[in-house]
Amino acid sequence: MAGTVPTSASDHHDELVTSISNRLRQLSETSFNCRLLTVLDKLRKNHKEAFLPKQISIGPFYHHGKRWKAMEDHKWRYLQSFLARTQKKLQECVEVLKKLEKRTCLCYLEKIDLNNDEFITMVLVDGAFVIELFLLNHFPEKKAVNDVIFDKKKEWMIMDVRRDMSLMENQLQFFVLENLYNFAFGSQLTVLPSLLELAYDFFISRVNLKAEGARIFDTDVNHLLDALRSWYLPATQDAQGDGWKNVEAIPRPSHLRAAGVKFRISESNCLFDIKFSVGVLYIPCLELFPVTESFLRNITAFKQSYYKHDSYSIEYVAFLENLINTRADAKLLIKKCIIDVENWLGHDGTLAKDAEALANLFNSFGKENRFWTRNINFCSLRQDLKAYYRSHWH
């Protein structure tokens, strides 16, 4: 081409090597688990609302959504109170986040429709909101009288916010939150709880969350949903097999009962601690709330995208999907108090309505997922139940 300076082959080679090296360096700066992915289309298809925030958008995926603009001013009020509480200058907080900007941006595989200033503003407002929310929950005496999130006349609001904070696509990386929190309250960290402690305190009222102290505070997590995943895990992890196996179906509860199997509530605090011993199936009580379906769908989607080696949540959902095949199955587990539906549907439903809704919920998981497992204990549990059922002695 006329008017251009010829480029030698060696110069072009060097540029290509540099370009590839830069791309590889970017990949090495953040792990895959730290990336924030969107929900798989096959999981979103029939249950879109389960993955959408109701009140609060956190992070870039829903930042421009009109349906969440009503709470944007409230997030800015939280930023104002956060800055007043920390006594740090706004400029200093912005500088902290700017130092993390490149690392933060690398955690998003999707293209973010924000320029640099808009991105930093979003991270600051959302990050300060999360931290201030946790602090106000932990120190209720500091709440404003007219705070709509903690309004006792609108208890559904705080439930919606808790739900929104545990959505897969509604997250900020935890290292961003933690860096902002540690900078803002560095001189007070000896007397303040850690950010993970505040987060656990905020989420503890949700379904069946009773983790042990050591695991709460010594957890390396990528974001809040990842923290919830970790807190639900048993204290002692089960052994994992060498390869993945298709989850085997087990007989229905009515058939198991006919074979002599008794259903009992387990005293364990861990939902995944299901045991079968001497003809008795021990299952921890699952207390259902209006947010339970959304949480189960998000934690399942999260596991399938990030933690394929850790199949506890998927195994648990698959096990309940096997047990709750029909309304009769659901009725049995409700009557045995293994599943508590008292706070679930938001109305005084009859046993028949509750059982039908429960059966429909878990049947939908089975239709939309193909369950695989490496968990040796869950495999043994299924095999033991099937062997007991097939024995003529029983």
Short mmCIF file of C-alpha atoms in Angstrom, two decimals:
data_model
loop_
_atom_site.label_atom_id
_atom_site.label_comp_id
_atom_site.label_asym_id
_atom_site.label_seq_id
_atom_site.Cartn_x
_atom_site.Cartn_y
_atom_site.Cartn_z
CA MET A 1 0.00 0.00 0.00
CA ALA A 2 1.40 3.42 -0.97
CA GLY A 3 2.49 5.75 1.81
CA THR A 4 3.06 3.02 4.42
CA VAL A 5 6.35 1.97 5.97
CA PRO A 6 7.20 -1.63 5.17
CA THR A 7 7.11 -3.94 8.19
CA SER A 8 9.66 -6.67 8.38
CA ALA A 9 8.59 -10.26 9.00
CA SER A 10 10.47 -10.30 12.30
CA ASP A 11 8.67 -7.14 13.53
CA HIS A 12 5.30 -8.67 12.72
CA HIS A 13 6.33 -11.88 14.48
CA ASP A 14 7.28 -9.95 17.62
CA GLU A 15 3.95 -8.06 17.63
CA LEU A 16 2.03 -11.32 17.31
CA VAL A 17 3.95 -12.94 20.15
CA THR A 18 3.38 -9.88 22.34
CA SER A 19 -0.36 -9.90 21.55
CA ILE A 20 -0.71 -13.59 22.45
CA SER A 21 1.36 -13.15 25.61
CA ASN A 22 -0.82 -10.25 26.77
CA ARG A 23 -3.94 -12.34 26.26
CA LEU A 24 -2.46 -15.23 28.25
CA ARG A 25 -1.38 -12.85 31.02
CA GLN A 26 -4.94 -11.57 31.32
CA LEU A 27 -6.21 -15.12 31.71
CA SER A 28 -3.70 -15.84 34.46
CA GLU A 29 -4.72 -12.77 36.46
CA THR A 30 -8.06 -14.26 37.42
CA SER A 31 -9.24 -17.85 37.79
CA PHE A 32 -12.28 -19.26 36.00
CA ASN A 33 -14.13 -19.67 39.30
CA CYS A 34 -13.76 -15.94 39.91
CA ARG A 35 -15.54 -15.06 36.69
CA LEU A 36 -19.14 -13.93 36.77
CA LEU A 37 -21.15 -15.87 34.20
CA THR A 38 -24.76 -15.64 33.14
CA VAL A 39 -27.30 -18.43 33.72
CA LEU A 40 -27.44 -21.13 31.05
CA ASP A 41 -30.32 -20.56 28.62
CA LYS A 42 -31.74 -24.06 29.16
CA LEU A 43 -32.15 -23.32 32.91
CA ARG A 44 -33.54 -19.83 32.38
CA LYS A 45 -36.02 -20.78 29.67
CA ASN A 46 -39.04 -21.74 31.78
CA HIS A 47 -38.19 -19.94 35.02
CA LYS A 48 -36.89 -16.52 34.01
CA GLU A 49 -38.28 -14.76 37.09
CA ALA A 50 -36.34 -17.05 39.45
CA PHE A 51 -33.10 -15.47 38.20
CA LEU A 52 -34.25 -11.83 38.06
CA PRO A 53 -33.93 -9.38 40.99
CA LYS A 54 -37.18 -8.18 42.52
CA GLN A 55 -35.94 -5.01 44.22
CA ILE A 56 -32.19 -4.43 43.94
CA SER A 57 -29.74 -4.83 41.06
CA ILE A 58 -26.12 -5.46 42.05
CA GLY A 59 -23.35 -5.44 39.47
CA PRO A 60 -23.49 -4.71 35.74
CA PHE A 61 -25.85 -7.37 34.35
CA TYR A 62 -29.07 -5.56 35.35
CA HIS A 63 -27.62 -2.10 35.89
CA HIS A 64 -29.63 -0.50 33.07
CA GLY A 65 -32.92 -2.27 33.84
CA LYS A 66 -35.85 0.11 34.32
CA ARG A 67 -37.67 -2.19 36.74
CA TRP A 68 -34.90 -1.69 39.35
CA LYS A 69 -34.51 2.09 39.02
CA ALA A 70 -36.91 2.71 41.92
CA MET A 71 -34.25 1.56 44.38
CA GLU A 72 -31.32 3.39 42.78
CA ASP A 73 -31.85 6.53 44.88
CA HIS A 74 -31.92 4.37 48.01
CA LYS A 75 -28.57 2.84 47.05
CA TRP A 76 -27.14 6.36 46.74
CA ARG A 77 -28.48 7.22 50.21
CA TYR A 78 -26.63 4.17 51.53
CA LEU A 79 -23.46 5.43 49.82
CA GLN A 80 -23.91 8.77 51.57
CA SER A 81 -24.31 7.14 54.99
CA PHE A 82 -21.40 4.76 54.22
CA LEU A 83 -19.09 7.72 53.52
CA ALA A 84 -20.24 9.47 56.69
CA ARG A 85 -19.66 6.33 58.73
CA THR A 86 -16.20 5.60 57.38
CA GLN A 87 -14.95 9.21 57.49
CA LYS A 88 -12.92 8.48 54.36
CA LYS A 89 -13.02 10.91 51.48
CA LEU A 90 -14.98 9.98 48.37
CA GLN A 91 -11.84 10.48 46.28
CA GLU A 92 -9.96 7.93 48.39
CA CYS A 93 -12.66 5.28 47.93
CA VAL A 94 -12.66 5.89 44.17
CA GLU A 95 -8.86 5.48 44.07
CA VAL A 96 -9.12 2.13 45.90
CA LEU A 97 -11.59 0.82 43.34
CA LYS A 98 -9.63 2.20 40.40
CA LYS A 99 -6.64 0.12 41.50
CA LEU A 100 -8.91 -2.95 41.31
CA GLU A 101 -10.60 -1.93 38.05
CA LYS A 102 -8.58 -4.11 35.66
CA ARG A 103 -8.82 -7.19 37.88
CA THR A 104 -12.55 -6.58 38.38
CA CYS A 105 -13.29 -6.16 34.66
CA LEU A 106 -11.44 -9.39 33.85
CA CYS A 107 -13.99 -11.27 35.98
CA TYR A 108 -16.79 -10.59 33.48
CA LEU A 109 -16.96 -12.74 30.38
CA GLU A 110 -19.95 -10.81 29.07
CA LYS A 111 -19.37 -7.40 27.48
CA ILE A 112 -20.15 -4.66 30.01
CA ASP A 113 -22.04 -1.70 28.52
CA LEU A 114 -20.38 0.90 30.77
CA ASN A 115 -17.44 3.21 30.25
CA ASN A 116 -14.64 3.37 32.85
CA ASP A 117 -16.19 6.12 34.97
CA GLU A 118 -19.64 4.52 34.87
CA PHE A 119 -18.16 1.16 35.84
CA ILE A 120 -16.29 2.58 38.87
CA THR A 121 -19.42 4.50 39.92
CA MET A 122 -21.51 1.34 39.70
CA VAL A 123 -19.00 -0.67 41.75
CA LEU A 124 -18.75 2.07 44.40
CA VAL A 125 -22.51 2.57 44.76
CA ASP A 126 -23.32 -1.15 44.78
CA GLY A 127 -20.37 -2.08 46.97
CA ALA A 128 -21.14 0.61 49.53
CA PHE A 129 -24.80 -0.45 49.50
CA VAL A 130 -23.93 -4.09 50.30
CA ILE A 131 -21.57 -3.12 53.12
CA GLU A 132 -23.94 -0.56 54.61
CA LEU A 133 -26.83 -3.04 54.40
CA PHE A 134 -24.81 -5.63 56.34
CA LEU A 135 -23.78 -3.07 58.96
CA LEU A 136 -27.33 -1.82 59.49
CA ASN A 137 -28.56 -5.39 59.81
CA HIS A 138 -25.87 -6.10 62.44
CA PHE A 139 -26.31 -2.78 64.29
CA PRO A 140 -30.09 -2.17 64.12
CA GLU A 141 -29.88 0.88 66.36
CA LYS A 142 -28.19 2.73 63.48
CA LYS A 143 -31.07 2.25 61.04
CA ALA A 144 -32.90 5.33 59.80
CA VAL A 145 -36.53 5.53 60.89
CA ASN A 146 -37.77 5.77 57.30
CA ASP A 147 -35.49 3.09 55.80
CA VAL A 148 -37.77 1.26 53.37
CA ILE A 149 -35.64 -1.93 53.40
CA PHE A 150 -35.99 -2.44 57.15
CA ASP A 151 -39.58 -1.18 57.43
CA LYS A 152 -41.35 -3.51 59.89
CA LYS A 153 -44.63 -2.89 58.07
CA LYS A 154 -43.09 -4.26 54.89
CA GLU A 155 -41.25 -7.36 56.04
CA TRP A 156 -41.42 -8.76 52.53
CA MET A 157 -38.94 -6.07 51.44
CA ILE A 158 -35.97 -7.41 53.43
CA MET A 159 -36.87 -10.94 52.28
CA ASP A 160 -36.81 -9.77 48.66
CA VAL A 161 -33.46 -8.04 49.17
CA ARG A 162 -31.94 -11.19 50.74
CA ARG A 163 -33.23 -13.16 47.78
CA ASP A 164 -31.79 -10.66 45.30
CA MET A 165 -28.38 -10.74 46.99
CA SER A 166 -28.14 -14.50 46.39
CA LEU A 167 -28.89 -14.48 42.65
CA MET A 168 -26.17 -15.79 40.36
CA GLU A 169 -26.29 -12.78 38.03
CA ASN A 170 -26.62 -10.19 40.80
CA GLN A 171 -23.14 -10.26 42.32
CA LEU A 172 -20.00 -8.23 42.88
CA GLN A 173 -16.72 -10.05 43.39
CA PHE A 174 -16.02 -10.52 47.09
CA PHE A 175 -12.47 -9.18 46.81
CA VAL A 176 -13.98 -5.84 45.72
CA LEU A 177 -16.33 -5.72 48.70
CA GLU A 178 -13.63 -6.83 51.11
CA ASN A 179 -11.04 -4.33 49.86
CA LEU A 180 -13.55 -1.49 50.13
CA TYR A 181 -14.66 -2.62 53.61
CA ASN A 182 -11.10 -3.05 54.92
CA PHE A 183 -10.04 0.34 53.57
CA ALA A 184 -13.12 2.12 54.89
CA PHE A 185 -12.88 0.69 58.41
CA GLY A 186 -9.21 -0.23 58.71
CA SER A 187 -8.76 1.44 62.07
CA GLN A 188 -11.92 -0.22 63.44
CA LEU A 189 -11.41 -3.77 62.16
CA THR A 190 -10.25 -4.96 65.58
CA VAL A 191 -13.68 -4.24 67.03
CA LEU A 192 -15.90 -4.72 63.96
CA PRO A 193 -16.93 -8.15 62.63
CA SER A 194 -15.28 -9.31 59.42
CA LEU A 195 -17.23 -8.80 56.22
CA LEU A 196 -17.93 -12.55 56.01
CA GLU A 197 -19.32 -12.49 59.55
CA LEU A 198 -21.61 -9.62 58.61
CA ALA A 199 -22.70 -11.46 55.48
CA TYR A 200 -23.48 -14.64 57.43
CA ASP A 201 -25.40 -12.61 59.99
CA PHE A 202 -27.46 -11.11 57.16
CA PHE A 203 -28.27 -14.44 55.50
CA ILE A 204 -28.68 -16.63 58.61
CA SER A 205 -32.45 -16.20 58.71
CA ARG A 206 -32.82 -17.80 55.28
CA VAL A 207 -33.70 -21.46 54.86
CA ASN A 208 -31.76 -23.98 56.96
CA LEU A 209 -28.51 -22.00 57.13
CA LYS A 210 -26.62 -23.27 60.18
CA ALA A 211 -22.93 -23.44 59.33
CA GLU A 212 -20.21 -24.03 61.91
CA GLY A 213 -18.16 -21.01 63.02
CA ALA A 214 -14.79 -22.09 61.65
CA ARG A 215 -16.17 -22.54 58.14
CA ILE A 216 -17.99 -19.19 58.19
CA PHE A 217 -14.97 -17.00 58.69
CA ASP A 218 -12.14 -18.95 57.06
CA THR A 219 -13.77 -19.30 53.68
CA ASP A 220 -12.15 -18.17 50.44
CA VAL A 221 -15.18 -17.13 48.37
CA ASN A 222 -15.67 -15.37 45.06
CA HIS A 223 -18.96 -13.64 45.85
CA LEU A 224 -21.96 -13.88 48.17
CA LEU A 225 -23.68 -16.76 46.38
CA ASP A 226 -20.40 -18.64 46.56
CA ALA A 227 -20.29 -17.94 50.31
CA LEU A 228 -23.80 -19.39 50.67
CA ARG A 229 -22.73 -22.46 48.71
CA SER A 230 -19.81 -22.95 51.09
CA TRP A 231 -21.90 -22.45 54.24
CA TYR A 232 -24.37 -25.15 53.22
CA LEU A 233 -21.66 -27.77 52.75
CA PRO A 234 -21.19 -30.40 55.49
CA ALA A 235 -18.29 -29.94 57.89
CA THR A 236 -16.74 -33.20 56.66
CA GLN A 237 -16.76 -33.63 52.89
CA ASP A 238 -17.68 -37.00 51.40
CA ALA A 239 -15.25 -38.88 49.20
CA GLN A 240 -15.55 -38.33 45.44
CA GLY A 241 -15.41 -41.14 42.91
CA ASP A 242 -13.09 -41.27 39.90
CA GLY A 243 -15.75 -40.68 37.28
CA TRP A 244 -19.20 -39.17 36.89
CA LYS A 245 -22.23 -41.45 37.08
CA ASN A 246 -25.79 -40.87 36.03
CA VAL A 247 -27.93 -40.43 39.15
CA GLU A 248 -29.94 -43.61 39.68
CA ALA A 249 -33.64 -43.30 40.46
CA ILE A 250 -34.89 -44.66 43.78
CA PRO A 251 -38.31 -46.13 44.61
CA ARG A 252 -41.12 -43.76 45.56
CA PRO A 253 -41.76 -43.14 49.29
CA SER A 254 -45.00 -45.15 49.23
CA HIS A 255 -43.12 -48.13 47.77
CA LEU A 256 -40.30 -47.73 50.27
CA ARG A 257 -42.81 -47.65 53.13
CA ALA A 258 -44.42 -50.82 51.79
CA ALA A 259 -40.97 -52.41 51.95
CA GLY A 260 -40.63 -51.40 55.60
CA VAL A 261 -38.59 -48.19 55.26
CA LYS A 262 -39.40 -45.63 57.97
CA PHE A 263 -38.98 -41.87 57.42
CA ARG A 264 -37.55 -39.80 60.25
CA ILE A 265 -36.30 -36.23 60.66
CA SER A 266 -32.54 -36.07 61.07
CA GLU A 267 -31.14 -33.98 63.90
CA SER A 268 -28.30 -32.78 61.65
CA ASN A 269 -28.06 -29.07 60.83
CA CYS A 270 -26.76 -29.85 57.33
CA LEU A 271 -29.39 -30.38 54.64
CA PHE A 272 -27.13 -32.80 52.78
CA ASP A 273 -26.68 -35.13 55.78
CA ILE A 274 -29.16 -37.79 54.63
CA LYS A 275 -28.59 -41.25 56.13
CA PHE A 276 -30.15 -44.70 55.78
CA SER A 277 -29.60 -47.11 58.66
CA VAL A 278 -31.41 -50.26 59.82
CA GLY A 279 -34.45 -49.54 57.66
CA VAL A 280 -34.76 -45.88 58.70
CA LEU A 281 -34.20 -42.99 56.28
CA TYR A 282 -33.08 -39.89 58.18
CA ILE A 283 -33.60 -36.60 56.32
CA PRO A 284 -32.97 -33.11 57.77
CA CYS A 285 -36.05 -30.90 57.76
CA LEU A 286 -36.27 -28.58 54.75
CA GLU A 287 -38.18 -25.45 55.71
CA LEU A 288 -39.65 -23.84 52.59
CA PHE A 289 -40.04 -20.08 52.14
CA PRO A 290 -41.24 -18.01 49.15
CA VAL A 291 -37.56 -17.52 48.18
CA THR A 292 -36.65 -21.23 48.31
CA GLU A 293 -37.39 -22.03 44.66
CA SER A 294 -35.31 -19.09 43.42
CA PHE A 295 -32.42 -20.04 45.70
CA LEU A 296 -32.45 -23.72 44.65
CA ARG A 297 -32.51 -22.76 40.97
CA ASN A 298 -29.68 -20.24 41.34
CA ILE A 299 -27.46 -22.49 43.45
CA THR A 300 -28.02 -25.35 40.97
CA ALA A 301 -27.21 -23.09 38.01
CA PHE A 302 -24.13 -21.81 39.84
CA LYS A 303 -22.90 -25.33 40.61
CA GLN A 304 -23.36 -26.45 37.01
CA SER A 305 -21.31 -23.51 35.73
CA TYR A 306 -18.54 -23.33 38.35
CA TYR A 307 -18.31 -26.28 40.75
CA LYS A 308 -18.96 -29.34 38.67
CA HIS A 309 -16.69 -31.37 40.97
CA ASP A 310 -18.84 -30.41 43.99
CA SER A 311 -22.23 -32.01 43.44
CA TYR A 312 -23.85 -31.68 46.89
CA SER A 313 -26.60 -29.23 45.93
CA ILE A 314 -27.34 -31.00 42.67
CA GLU A 315 -27.38 -34.39 44.44
CA TYR A 316 -29.72 -33.01 47.08
CA VAL A 317 -32.16 -31.58 44.54
CA ALA A 318 -31.99 -34.82 42.53
CA PHE A 319 -32.69 -36.90 45.65
CA LEU A 320 -35.76 -34.83 46.56
CA GLU A 321 -36.90 -34.88 42.94
CA ASN A 322 -36.80 -38.69 43.11
CA LEU A 323 -38.66 -38.81 46.42
CA ILE A 324 -41.33 -36.23 45.52
CA ASN A 325 -42.75 -37.69 42.34
CA THR A 326 -46.46 -37.36 43.04
CA ARG A 327 -48.82 -35.53 45.40
CA ALA A 328 -48.98 -38.67 47.55
CA ASP A 329 -45.19 -38.60 47.94
CA ALA A 330 -45.29 -34.92 48.86
CA LYS A 331 -48.09 -35.48 51.39
CA LEU A 332 -46.08 -38.18 53.14
CA LEU A 333 -42.99 -35.97 53.55
CA ILE A 334 -45.12 -33.04 54.72
CA LYS A 335 -46.97 -35.20 57.26
CA LYS A 336 -43.64 -36.54 58.54
CA CYS A 337 -42.48 -32.89 58.93
CA ILE A 338 -39.47 -33.66 56.75
CA ILE A 339 -40.59 -30.75 54.57
CA ASP A 340 -42.11 -27.76 56.36
CA VAL A 341 -44.40 -25.75 54.05
CA GLU A 342 -45.95 -23.49 56.71
CA ASN A 343 -44.17 -20.34 55.49
CA TRP A 344 -43.91 -21.26 51.84
CA LEU A 345 -46.90 -20.29 49.74
CA GLY A 346 -47.95 -17.21 51.69
CA HIS A 347 -51.47 -18.46 52.34
CA ASP A 348 -53.29 -21.00 54.46
CA GLY A 349 -53.15 -23.73 51.89
CA THR A 350 -54.64 -27.16 52.34
CA LEU A 351 -52.42 -30.23 52.46
CA ALA A 352 -53.60 -31.16 48.97
CA LYS A 353 -52.63 -27.77 47.50
CA ASP A 354 -49.29 -27.74 49.29
CA ALA A 355 -48.52 -31.29 48.15
CA GLU A 356 -49.40 -30.55 44.54
CA ALA A 357 -47.26 -27.39 44.49
CA LEU A 358 -44.37 -29.29 46.09
CA ALA A 359 -44.58 -32.13 43.58
CA ASN A 360 -44.72 -29.68 40.66
CA LEU A 361 -41.68 -27.80 41.96
CA PHE A 362 -39.37 -30.79 42.21
CA ASN A 363 -40.73 -32.47 39.08
CA SER A 364 -39.70 -29.36 37.14
CA PHE A 365 -36.11 -29.84 38.29
CA GLY A 366 -36.12 -33.38 36.97
CA LYS A 367 -37.50 -32.35 33.57
CA GLU A 368 -34.94 -29.59 33.05
CA ASN A 369 -31.79 -31.22 34.39
CA ARG A 370 -29.83 -34.36 33.73
CA PHE A 371 -28.26 -35.20 37.06
CA TRP A 372 -24.76 -36.63 37.38
CA THR A 373 -22.76 -37.44 40.50
CA ARG A 374 -19.30 -38.33 41.82
CA ASN A 375 -20.37 -38.40 45.47
CA ILE A 376 -19.67 -41.89 46.85
CA ASN A 377 -21.95 -41.55 49.89
CA PHE A 378 -24.96 -40.41 47.87
CA CYS A 379 -24.39 -43.29 45.43
CA SER A 380 -24.19 -45.75 48.32
CA LEU A 381 -27.33 -44.28 49.86
CA ARG A 382 -29.29 -44.86 46.66
CA GLN A 383 -27.94 -48.39 46.26
CA ASP A 384 -28.75 -49.28 49.87
CA LEU A 385 -32.33 -48.03 49.50
CA LYS A 386 -32.82 -50.01 46.30
CA ALA A 387 -31.31 -53.16 47.80
CA TYR A 388 -33.52 -52.85 50.91
CA TYR A 389 -36.60 -52.33 48.71
CA ARG A 390 -35.82 -55.41 46.60
CA SER A 391 -35.29 -57.70 49.61
CA HIS A 392 -38.25 -60.04 50.13
CA TRP A 393 -37.42 -60.24 53.83
CA HIS A 394 -38.38 -56.62 54.24
#
